[in-house]
Amino acid sequence: MIGKILIVDDVATNRIVLKVKLAAAGYTPLVASTGQNCLALALAESPDLILLDLNLPDMSGLQVLERLRAEPGLRHVPVIMVSANLETQARCAAFRAGADDFLLKPLDDQTLLARIRSFMRARDLVDSYAPHQGGIALLGLAEAQASFELPGIIALITARPDHALKLRREIAPHLSDRLLTLTPEEAMAEGSHPGATPDVFLIESDFNGPGSGLRLMSELRSRTHTRNAAFAVQSSQGCSTGAAVAFDLGAHDMITHSITPEELALRLARLLYRKREADGLRASVQDGLRLAVTDSLTGLHNRRYGMAQLAAIAEVSRRSGLDYAVMVVDLDRFKSVNDRWGHSAGDAVLIEVADRLSRNLRNGDLLARIGGEEFLIALPQTSLNDARTIAERLCHAVEETPVRLGGHVSLHVTVSIGLAASMDATAQAGKDSVADLIDRADRALLYAKSAGRNQVTISRTAA
Amino acid sequence: MIGKILIVDDVATNRIVLKVKLAAAGYTPLVASTGQNCLALALAESPDLILLDLNLPDMSGLQVLERLRAEPGLRHVPVIMVSANLETQARCAAFRAGADDFLLKPLDDQTLLARIRSFMRARDLVDSYAPHQGGIALLGLAEAQASFELPGIIALITARPDHALKLRREIAPHLSDRLLTLTPEEAMAEGSHPGATPDVFLIESDFNGPGSGLRLMSELRSRTHTRNAAFAVQSSQGCSTGAAVAFDLGAHDMITHSITPEELALRLARLLYRKREADGLRASVQDGLRLAVTDSLTGLHNRRYGMAQLAAIAEVSRRSGLDYAVMVVDLDRFKSVNDRWGHSAGDAVLIEVADRLSRNLRNGDLLARIGGEEFLIALPQTSLNDARTIAERLCHAVEETPVRLGGHVSLHVTVSIGLAASMDATAQAGKDSVADLIDRADRALLYAKSAGRNQVTISRTAA
């Protein structure tokens, strides 16, 4: 079931009313009447969102929240505290314990639904790339956690500079993060504050005429350097813009009534926390993708990536009509290195040879490790003659200096190279598939081996 | 530089006016006055968006567009055609050639900027996970391309059912995709049309009162089954909602004036194409992530994932106080299998043993291949006694039936298992780190090996 929302309230009427509304809006409501109930149901059902009343019969909503946040599987679930309590201390305590919002009863339907939509959209990242809890653990926020300790950067954008400065003075004592007061132009310009791209924006909704704050937010959300920032919108006095539209435009928090500087600071800190959580997840995804295309020993591209890239190079060549060349490079007598000196010596040789090949290729050339001691090289827009020159340079670069192992041991290492070009004299232009080309390079390599190793052989026969 | 927009127009004044506007909005404008100019600049600069005038001195804008779409590196760049030409044939031809929008001169500034923001936001996916062109090639749309041939599903939501049916009749001849007329309730309910989640929605902006269409779009964009759909909004008669807001709320196309059924069909087809392109990219990212955590030979989790998961299991155990157990499983005399029967026989044995281990574990147990012939197993919430029973079952499951290779060859295979529990009698509770636990299991494994193999040894000494 999708869009599971757990309603926690000790008053039956409240639960029923909310349940009906959420079901009508297409969600799957679950209900709990006590704190224990809530914790058990949350563990069993993994809801997408929890609406948690502050006053429960068996324990306070705050205690429930603390327990939820201590549970690894529930730490990421958005929690909206609900209460008729106007006291700022209760609200501040909730944000400190990890609440994502605090709504006052009676709840405004349109705002509540827009708020829920906003949380559901924020789950995109997790749902798309780490669908089950295991994924979250893997893409785990362990590495990112470290950055949580560093101060973040929070930018304030208000109608009048003196107002921004006053706001900054008021909230600064409650935050250990950097507070900037920015003009909209400064916010838009990447690098206007080098090394200081804001993590969180607090924008006054009508700082420069009706709707100007929301337009600025839309602009910032479309820019590369700010698109992953968190956005809080503060209603201007007498502002007519509904909170619902602000949420649907991408706001993460909406401050519609007057709150204390401490609560504002805590809300901003919570947004910063969530923003960094998402950053960590994105970084883990990129990390995972990098691993998927990398050979872990040499750091070169792996076979899979090499083959995909070669297909792309072939496609560009087909369209442009410009020749490209493929080499298969194999270490000579590598088995004897492993047998005589051990696997770690073999690994050291592979790493050093990978490095020498890499340093002797051009930007844009492709180099991948496609087997134990076998490398694939593709040279886009390169004639057979130029490719031969490069191949000979590679042979020479490997042979010229012995590879140093630990101690005083140095090994003389050589490679054999089989070379084929996409449209050399003997190939039938246009009929060369990538597989044929590699096949020809492979056969040329065998010839180089049987002719004595440490040399380049060029495929002269069409497939 | 970020937000590069290429302006292609043969009239100098037009170029300058647009350049100034886009620069003021924080983008980096590039300008070209001819088709050749445009193609050269696009290749050299890889712009994020191209504003292409239909009439150019050296070739038609349509020809330029076709050339752009034939270039692998530029195929994905959004192109907005610009013209004073009201002719529907010219517009249809542009969409057929791969235009993403067609704007009439004079351009409305707010709408143009919102349109540009919308395209910039759509680049998120590519920018986040495939930052350089190589990434796109890897995550290449090759596999996804196949699905481009299947008909898509396009849903129409309008104020009056008879209007939707009329619309459907009109555009059906121009599309090979499935056209559904849906009520908003049907659109929101997942699975109301099994196997028929729409790829594209066409929503009348005020189908049920002012703003109702945009609200429905916001709802659908927050739902798991429809959040990646494409959305076209059609202005109701006399509708006051600005196109700018619709784009900022996530619309991918906005139809504000009367167009022919053919153009509407072509616009919907273009949205479908872009949506599938994004689906393909997402699928490739998930694929890459899956590869990053999987051992390619056995299909089990790999070492990296196994270790991350084990840390997560340890953390849950620490909080819950419930015991967990770790096993290290090693194939006995595996080297001799490889030496005598060859590597492919060795691989077959590994695959079969992985499968037997997997079938004899419970849901939620962790199984990973962490070395050549070594497996890691973690059993959450399991006592040492239960873990021993499971370990003995695993030994038996491997030993009981010989592994069949090709032909008539069957090999008798056994495993040795070292077992350690997080809080067994001899361990100092709370002082067990994951590394210590694996260490203890490893030493127990060595003992099992030296005691004759094909058996389970339990670690009885604390680290």
Coordinates of N, CA and C in Angstrom, one line a residue, chain A residues 1-3 24-27 69-72 75 110 113-114 116-118 120-121 123-125 127-135 137-139 143 188 190 214-215 217-225 227-228 245 248-250 281-282 284-289 291-293 304-305 308-309 312 315-316 319, chain B residues 1-3 24-27 69-72 75 110 113-114 116-118 120-121 123-125 127-135 137-139 143 188 190 214-215 217-225 227-228 245 248-250 281-282 284-289 291-293 304-305 308-309 312 315-316 319:
Chain A
M1 N 0.8 -1.2 0.0 CA 0.0 0.0 0.0 C 0.9 1.3 0.0
I2 N 0.4 2.3 -0.6 CA 1.2 3.5 -0.9 C 0.6 4.6 -0.1
G3 N 1.4 5.5 0.4 CA 1.0 6.7 1.2 C 0.3 6.3 2.5
A24 N -10.2 9.9 1.8 CA -10.8 10.6 0.7 C -9.7 11.2 -0.2
A25 N -8.6 11.6 0.3 CA -7.5 12.1 -0.5 C -6.6 11.1 -1.1
G26 N -7.0 9.8 -0.9 CA -6.3 8.7 -1.6 C -5.2 8.1 -0.8
Y27 N -5.0 8.5 0.5 CA -4.0 7.8 1.3 C -4.5 6.6 2.0
R69 N 12.7 8.4 17.0 CA 13.9 8.9 16.4 C 15.1 8.0 16.8
A70 N 14.9 7.2 17.9 CA 16.0 6.3 18.3 C 16.0 5.0 17.5
E71 N 15.0 4.8 16.7 CA 14.8 3.5 16.0 C 15.3 3.6 14.6
P72 N 16.4 2.9 14.3 CA 17.0 3.1 13.0 C 16.0 3.1 11.8
R75 N 13.8 6.4 11.9 CA 14.5 7.7 12.1 C 14.2 8.7 11.0
Q110 N -6.8 22.2 3.5 CA -5.9 22.4 2.3 C -4.5 22.5 2.7
L113 N -3.1 18.9 3.7 CA -2.9 18.1 2.5 C -1.7 18.5 1.7
A114 N -1.5 19.8 1.6 CA -0.3 20.3 0.8 C 0.9 20.0 1.6
I116 N 1.3 17.4 3.6 CA 1.6 16.0 3.4 C 2.2 15.7 2.0
R117 N 1.6 16.4 1.0 CA 2.2 16.2 -0.4 C 3.6 16.5 -0.4
S118 N 4.0 17.6 0.3 CA 5.4 18.1 0.3 C 6.3 17.0 0.9
M120 N 5.6 13.8 1.0 CA 5.6 12.6 0.1 C 6.5 12.8 -1.1
R121 N 6.5 14.0 -1.6 CA 7.5 14.3 -2.7 C 8.9 14.2 -2.2
R123 N 10.1 12.1 -0.3 CA 10.5 10.7 -0.3 C 11.0 10.2 -1.6
D124 N 10.8 10.9 -2.6 CA 11.2 10.5 -4.0 C 12.6 9.9 -4.0
L125 N 13.5 10.6 -3.4 CA 14.9 10.3 -3.5 C 15.1 8.9 -2.9
D127 N 12.7 6.6 -2.2 CA 12.0 5.6 -2.9 C 12.6 5.1 -4.2
S128 N 13.2 6.1 -4.9 CA 13.7 5.8 -6.2 C 15.0 5.0 -6.1
Y129 N 15.8 5.3 -5.2 CA 17.1 4.6 -5.2 C 17.4 3.7 -4.0
A130 N 16.6 3.7 -3.0 CA 16.9 2.9 -1.9 C 15.6 2.3 -1.4
P131 N 14.9 1.6 -2.3 CA 13.5 1.2 -2.0 C 13.3 0.5 -0.7
H132 N 14.1 -0.4 -0.3 CA 13.9 -1.1 0.9 C 14.9 -0.6 1.9
Q133 N 14.6 -1.0 3.2 CA 15.4 -0.5 4.3 C 16.9 -0.8 4.1
G134 N 17.1 -2.0 3.6 CA 18.5 -2.4 3.4 C 19.2 -1.4 2.5
G135 N 18.5 -0.9 1.5 CA 19.1 0.1 0.7 C 19.6 1.3 1.5
A137 N 20.3 1.4 4.6 CA 21.5 1.0 5.4 C 22.7 1.1 4.6
L138 N 22.7 0.5 3.4 CA 23.8 0.5 2.5 C 24.3 1.9 2.1
L139 N 23.3 2.6 1.6 CA 23.6 4.0 1.1 C 23.7 4.8 2.4
E143 N 28.8 7.8 6.3 CA 29.9 8.7 5.9 C 29.5 10.2 6.0
M188 N 21.0 34.3 -6.3 CA 20.9 33.7 -7.6 C 22.3 33.5 -8.2
E190 N 25.7 32.2 -8.7 CA 26.6 31.2 -8.1 C 28.0 31.8 -7.9
L214 N 8.0 33.6 -3.7 CA 7.8 32.3 -4.2 C 8.4 32.2 -5.6
R215 N 8.4 33.3 -6.4 CA 9.1 33.3 -7.7 C 10.6 33.1 -7.5
M217 N 12.0 31.6 -5.0 CA 12.2 30.2 -4.6 C 12.2 29.3 -5.9
S218 N 11.3 29.5 -6.8 CA 11.2 28.7 -8.0 C 12.5 28.9 -8.8
E219 N 13.0 30.1 -8.9 CA 14.2 30.3 -9.6 C 15.4 29.5 -8.9
L220 N 15.5 29.6 -7.6 CA 16.6 29.0 -6.9 C 16.5 27.4 -7.1
R221 N 15.2 27.0 -7.1 CA 15.1 25.5 -7.2 C 15.4 25.0 -8.6
S222 N 15.6 25.9 -9.6 CA 15.9 25.5 -10.9 C 17.4 25.6 -11.2
R223 N 18.2 26.2 -10.2 CA 19.6 26.4 -10.4 C 20.4 25.3 -9.8
T224 N 21.5 25.0 -10.5 CA 22.3 23.8 -10.1 C 22.8 24.0 -8.7
H225 N 23.3 25.1 -8.3 CA 24.0 25.3 -7.0 C 23.0 25.3 -5.9
R227 N 19.6 24.0 -6.1 CA 18.3 23.2 -6.3 C 18.1 22.2 -5.2
N228 N 19.1 21.8 -4.5 CA 18.9 20.9 -3.4 C 18.9 21.5 -2.0
V245 N -0.1 26.6 -1.7 CA 0.6 26.9 -3.0 C 2.1 26.9 -2.7
D248 N 3.3 23.4 -2.5 CA 3.3 22.7 -3.9 C 4.4 23.3 -4.8
L249 N 4.8 24.5 -4.5 CA 5.9 25.1 -5.3 C 7.3 24.6 -4.8
G250 N 7.3 23.9 -3.7 CA 8.5 23.3 -3.3 C 9.0 23.8 -1.9
L281 N 22.4 10.9 1.1 CA 21.8 9.8 0.3 C 22.3 10.0 -1.2
R282 N 22.2 11.2 -1.7 CA 22.6 11.5 -3.1 C 24.1 11.1 -3.2
S284 N 25.8 8.9 -1.6 CA 25.9 7.4 -1.6 C 25.5 6.8 -2.9
V285 N 24.5 7.4 -3.5 CA 24.0 6.9 -4.8 C 25.2 7.1 -5.8
Q286 N 25.7 8.3 -5.8 CA 26.8 8.6 -6.8 C 28.0 7.7 -6.5
D287 N 28.3 7.4 -5.2 CA 29.3 6.5 -4.8 C 29.1 5.1 -5.4
G288 N 27.8 4.7 -5.2 CA 27.5 3.3 -5.7 C 27.6 3.2 -7.2
L289 N 27.2 4.3 -7.9 CA 27.3 4.3 -9.3 C 28.8 4.3 -9.8
L291 N 31.3 3.0 -8.1 CA 31.8 1.6 -7.8 C 31.3 0.7 -8.9
A292 N 30.1 0.9 -9.5 CA 29.6 0.0 -10.5 C 30.4 0.1 -11.8
V293 N 31.1 1.2 -12.0 CA 31.8 1.3 -13.3 C 33.3 1.3 -13.1
R304 N 32.4 -3.7 -17.9 CA 31.1 -3.3 -18.3 C 31.1 -1.9 -18.8
Y305 N 31.7 -0.9 -18.0 CA 31.7 0.5 -18.5 C 32.5 0.6 -19.8
A308 N 30.4 -0.4 -22.7 CA 29.3 0.6 -22.9 C 29.9 1.8 -23.6
Q309 N 31.1 2.3 -23.1 CA 31.7 3.4 -23.7 C 32.2 3.2 -25.1
A312 N 29.5 3.6 -27.4 CA 29.2 5.0 -27.6 C 30.2 5.6 -28.6
E315 N 29.3 4.6 -32.1 CA 28.2 5.2 -32.6 C 28.5 6.7 -33.1
V316 N 29.4 7.4 -32.3 CA 29.8 8.7 -32.7 C 30.6 8.6 -34.0
R319 N 28.4 8.1 -37.1 CA 27.7 9.3 -37.5 C 28.7 10.3 -38.1
Chain B
M1 N 30.5 27.0 -16.3 CA 29.4 27.9 -16.2 C 28.1 27.1 -16.2
I2 N 27.1 27.7 -15.4 CA 25.9 27.0 -15.2 C 24.7 27.7 -15.9
G3 N 23.8 26.9 -16.4 CA 22.6 27.5 -17.0 C 22.9 28.1 -18.4
A24 N 20.2 38.9 -17.1 CA 19.7 39.5 -15.9 C 19.0 38.4 -15.0
A25 N 18.5 37.3 -15.6 CA 17.9 36.3 -14.8 C 19.0 35.3 -14.2
G26 N 20.2 35.6 -14.5 CA 21.3 34.8 -13.9 C 21.8 33.6 -14.8
Y27 N 21.3 33.6 -16.0 CA 21.8 32.5 -16.9 C 23.0 33.0 -17.7
R69 N 19.3 16.7 -33.2 CA 18.7 15.5 -32.7 C 19.5 14.3 -33.2
A70 N 20.2 14.4 -34.3 CA 21.0 13.3 -34.8 C 22.4 13.2 -34.1
E71 N 22.7 14.2 -33.3 CA 24.0 14.2 -32.6 C 23.9 13.6 -31.2
P72 N 24.5 12.5 -31.0 CA 24.3 11.8 -29.7 C 24.5 12.7 -28.5
R75 N 21.3 15.2 -28.3 CA 20.0 14.6 -28.5 C 19.1 15.0 -27.3
Q110 N 7.7 36.5 -18.3 CA 7.4 35.6 -17.2 C 7.3 34.2 -17.6
L113 N 10.6 32.6 -18.8 CA 11.5 32.3 -17.7 C 11.0 31.1 -16.9
A114 N 9.7 31.0 -16.7 CA 9.2 29.8 -16.0 C 9.4 28.6 -16.8
I116 N 11.8 28.1 -18.9 CA 13.2 27.7 -18.8 C 13.5 27.0 -17.5
R117 N 12.9 27.6 -16.4 CA 13.1 27.0 -15.1 C 12.7 25.5 -15.1
S118 N 11.5 25.3 -15.8 CA 11.0 23.9 -15.8 C 11.9 23.0 -16.5
M120 N 15.2 23.4 -16.7 CA 16.4 23.3 -15.9 C 16.2 22.3 -14.8
R121 N 15.0 22.4 -14.2 CA 14.7 21.4 -13.1 C 14.7 20.0 -13.6
R123 N 16.5 18.7 -15.7 CA 17.9 18.2 -15.8 C 18.4 17.6 -14.6
D124 N 17.8 17.9 -13.4 CA 18.2 17.4 -12.1 C 18.7 15.9 -12.2
L125 N 17.9 15.1 -12.8 CA 18.2 13.7 -12.8 C 19.5 13.4 -13.5
D127 N 21.9 15.6 -14.2 CA 23.0 16.3 -13.5 C 23.4 15.6 -12.3
S128 N 22.5 15.0 -11.6 CA 22.8 14.4 -10.3 C 23.6 13.1 -10.4
Y129 N 23.2 12.3 -11.4 CA 23.7 11.0 -11.5 C 24.5 10.6 -12.7
A130 N 24.5 11.5 -13.6 CA 25.3 11.2 -14.8 C 25.9 12.5 -15.3
P131 N 26.7 13.1 -14.4 CA 27.2 14.5 -14.6 C 27.9 14.7 -16.0
H132 N 28.7 13.8 -16.4 CA 29.4 14.0 -17.7 C 28.8 13.1 -18.8
Q133 N 29.1 13.5 -20.0 CA 28.5 12.7 -21.1 C 28.7 11.3 -21.0
G134 N 29.9 10.9 -20.5 CA 30.2 9.5 -20.4 C 29.2 8.8 -19.5
G135 N 28.8 9.5 -18.5 CA 27.8 8.9 -17.6 C 26.5 8.6 -18.4
A137 N 26.2 8.0 -21.5 CA 26.5 6.9 -22.4 C 26.4 5.6 -21.6
L138 N 27.0 5.6 -20.4 CA 26.9 4.3 -19.6 C 25.5 4.0 -19.2
L139 N 24.9 5.0 -18.6 CA 23.5 4.8 -18.1 C 22.7 4.8 -19.3
E143 N 19.0 0.1 -23.3 CA 18.1 -0.9 -22.9 C 16.6 -0.4 -22.9
M188 N -6.1 9.3 -9.1 CA -5.4 9.3 -7.8 C -5.3 7.9 -7.3
E190 N -4.3 4.3 -7.1 CA -3.4 3.4 -7.7 C -4.1 2.1 -8.0
L214 N -4.5 22.3 -11.3 CA -3.2 22.4 -10.7 C -3.1 21.7 -9.4
R215 N -4.2 21.8 -8.6 CA -4.1 21.0 -7.3 C -4.0 19.5 -7.6
M217 N -2.8 18.1 -10.2 CA -1.4 17.8 -10.6 C -0.5 17.7 -9.4
S218 N -0.6 18.6 -8.5 CA 0.3 18.6 -7.3 C 0.1 17.3 -6.5
E219 N -1.2 16.8 -6.4 CA -1.5 15.6 -5.8 C -0.8 14.4 -6.5
L220 N -1.0 14.4 -7.8 CA -0.5 13.3 -8.6 C 1.1 13.2 -8.5
R221 N 1.7 14.4 -8.5 CA 3.1 14.5 -8.4 C 3.7 14.0 -7.0
S222 N 2.8 13.9 -6.0 CA 3.2 13.5 -4.7 C 3.0 12.0 -4.5
R223 N 2.3 11.3 -5.5 CA 2.0 9.9 -5.4 C 3.0 9.0 -6.0
T224 N 3.3 7.9 -5.4 CA 4.4 7.0 -5.9 C 4.1 6.6 -7.4
H225 N 2.9 6.2 -7.7 CA 2.6 5.6 -9.0 C 2.6 6.7 -10.1
R227 N 4.2 10.0 -9.8 CA 5.1 11.1 -9.6 C 6.1 11.3 -10.7
N228 N 6.3 10.3 -11.5 CA 7.3 10.5 -12.6 C 6.5 10.6 -14.0
V245 N 2.9 30.0 -13.2 CA 2.7 29.2 -11.9 C 2.5 27.7 -12.3
D248 N 5.9 26.3 -12.6 CA 6.7 26.2 -11.4 C 6.0 25.1 -10.5
L249 N 4.8 24.8 -10.7 CA 4.2 23.7 -9.9 C 4.5 22.3 -10.5
G250 N 5.2 22.3 -11.7 CA 5.7 21.0 -12.2 C 5.1 20.6 -13.5
L281 N 16.8 6.5 -17.7 CA 17.9 6.9 -16.9 C 17.8 6.4 -15.4
R282 N 16.5 6.6 -14.9 CA 16.3 6.1 -13.5 C 16.6 4.6 -13.4
S284 N 18.6 2.8 -15.2 CA 20.0 2.6 -15.3 C 20.7 2.9 -14.0
V285 N 20.2 3.9 -13.3 CA 20.8 4.3 -12.0 C 20.6 3.1 -11.0
Q286 N 19.3 2.6 -11.0 CA 19.0 1.5 -10.1 C 19.8 0.3 -10.5
D287 N 20.0 0.1 -11.8 CA 20.8 -1.0 -12.2 C 22.2 -0.9 -11.8
G288 N 22.8 0.3 -11.9 CA 24.1 0.5 -11.4 C 24.3 0.3 -10.0
L289 N 23.3 0.7 -9.2 CA 23.3 0.5 -7.7 C 23.2 -0.9 -7.4
L291 N 24.3 -3.4 -9.3 CA 25.6 -4.0 -9.6 C 26.6 -3.7 -8.5
A292 N 26.5 -2.5 -7.9 CA 27.5 -2.1 -6.9 C 27.4 -2.9 -5.6
V293 N 26.2 -3.6 -5.4 CA 26.1 -4.3 -4.2 C 26.0 -5.8 -4.4
R304 N 31.2 -5.6 0.2 CA 30.9 -4.2 0.7 C 29.5 -4.1 1.3
Y305 N 28.6 -4.7 0.5 CA 27.2 -4.6 1.0 C 27.0 -5.4 2.3
A308 N 28.3 -3.5 5.2 CA 27.4 -2.4 5.6 C 26.1 -2.9 6.3
Q309 N 25.6 -4.0 5.8 CA 24.4 -4.6 6.4 C 24.7 -5.2 7.7
A312 N 24.6 -2.5 10.2 CA 23.2 -2.1 10.5 C 22.6 -3.1 11.5
E315 N 23.8 -2.5 14.9 CA 23.3 -1.3 15.5 C 21.9 -1.6 16.1
V316 N 21.1 -2.3 15.3 CA 19.7 -2.7 15.7 C 19.8 -3.6 17.0
R319 N 20.6 -1.6 20.1 CA 19.4 -0.9 20.6 C 18.4 -1.7 21.2

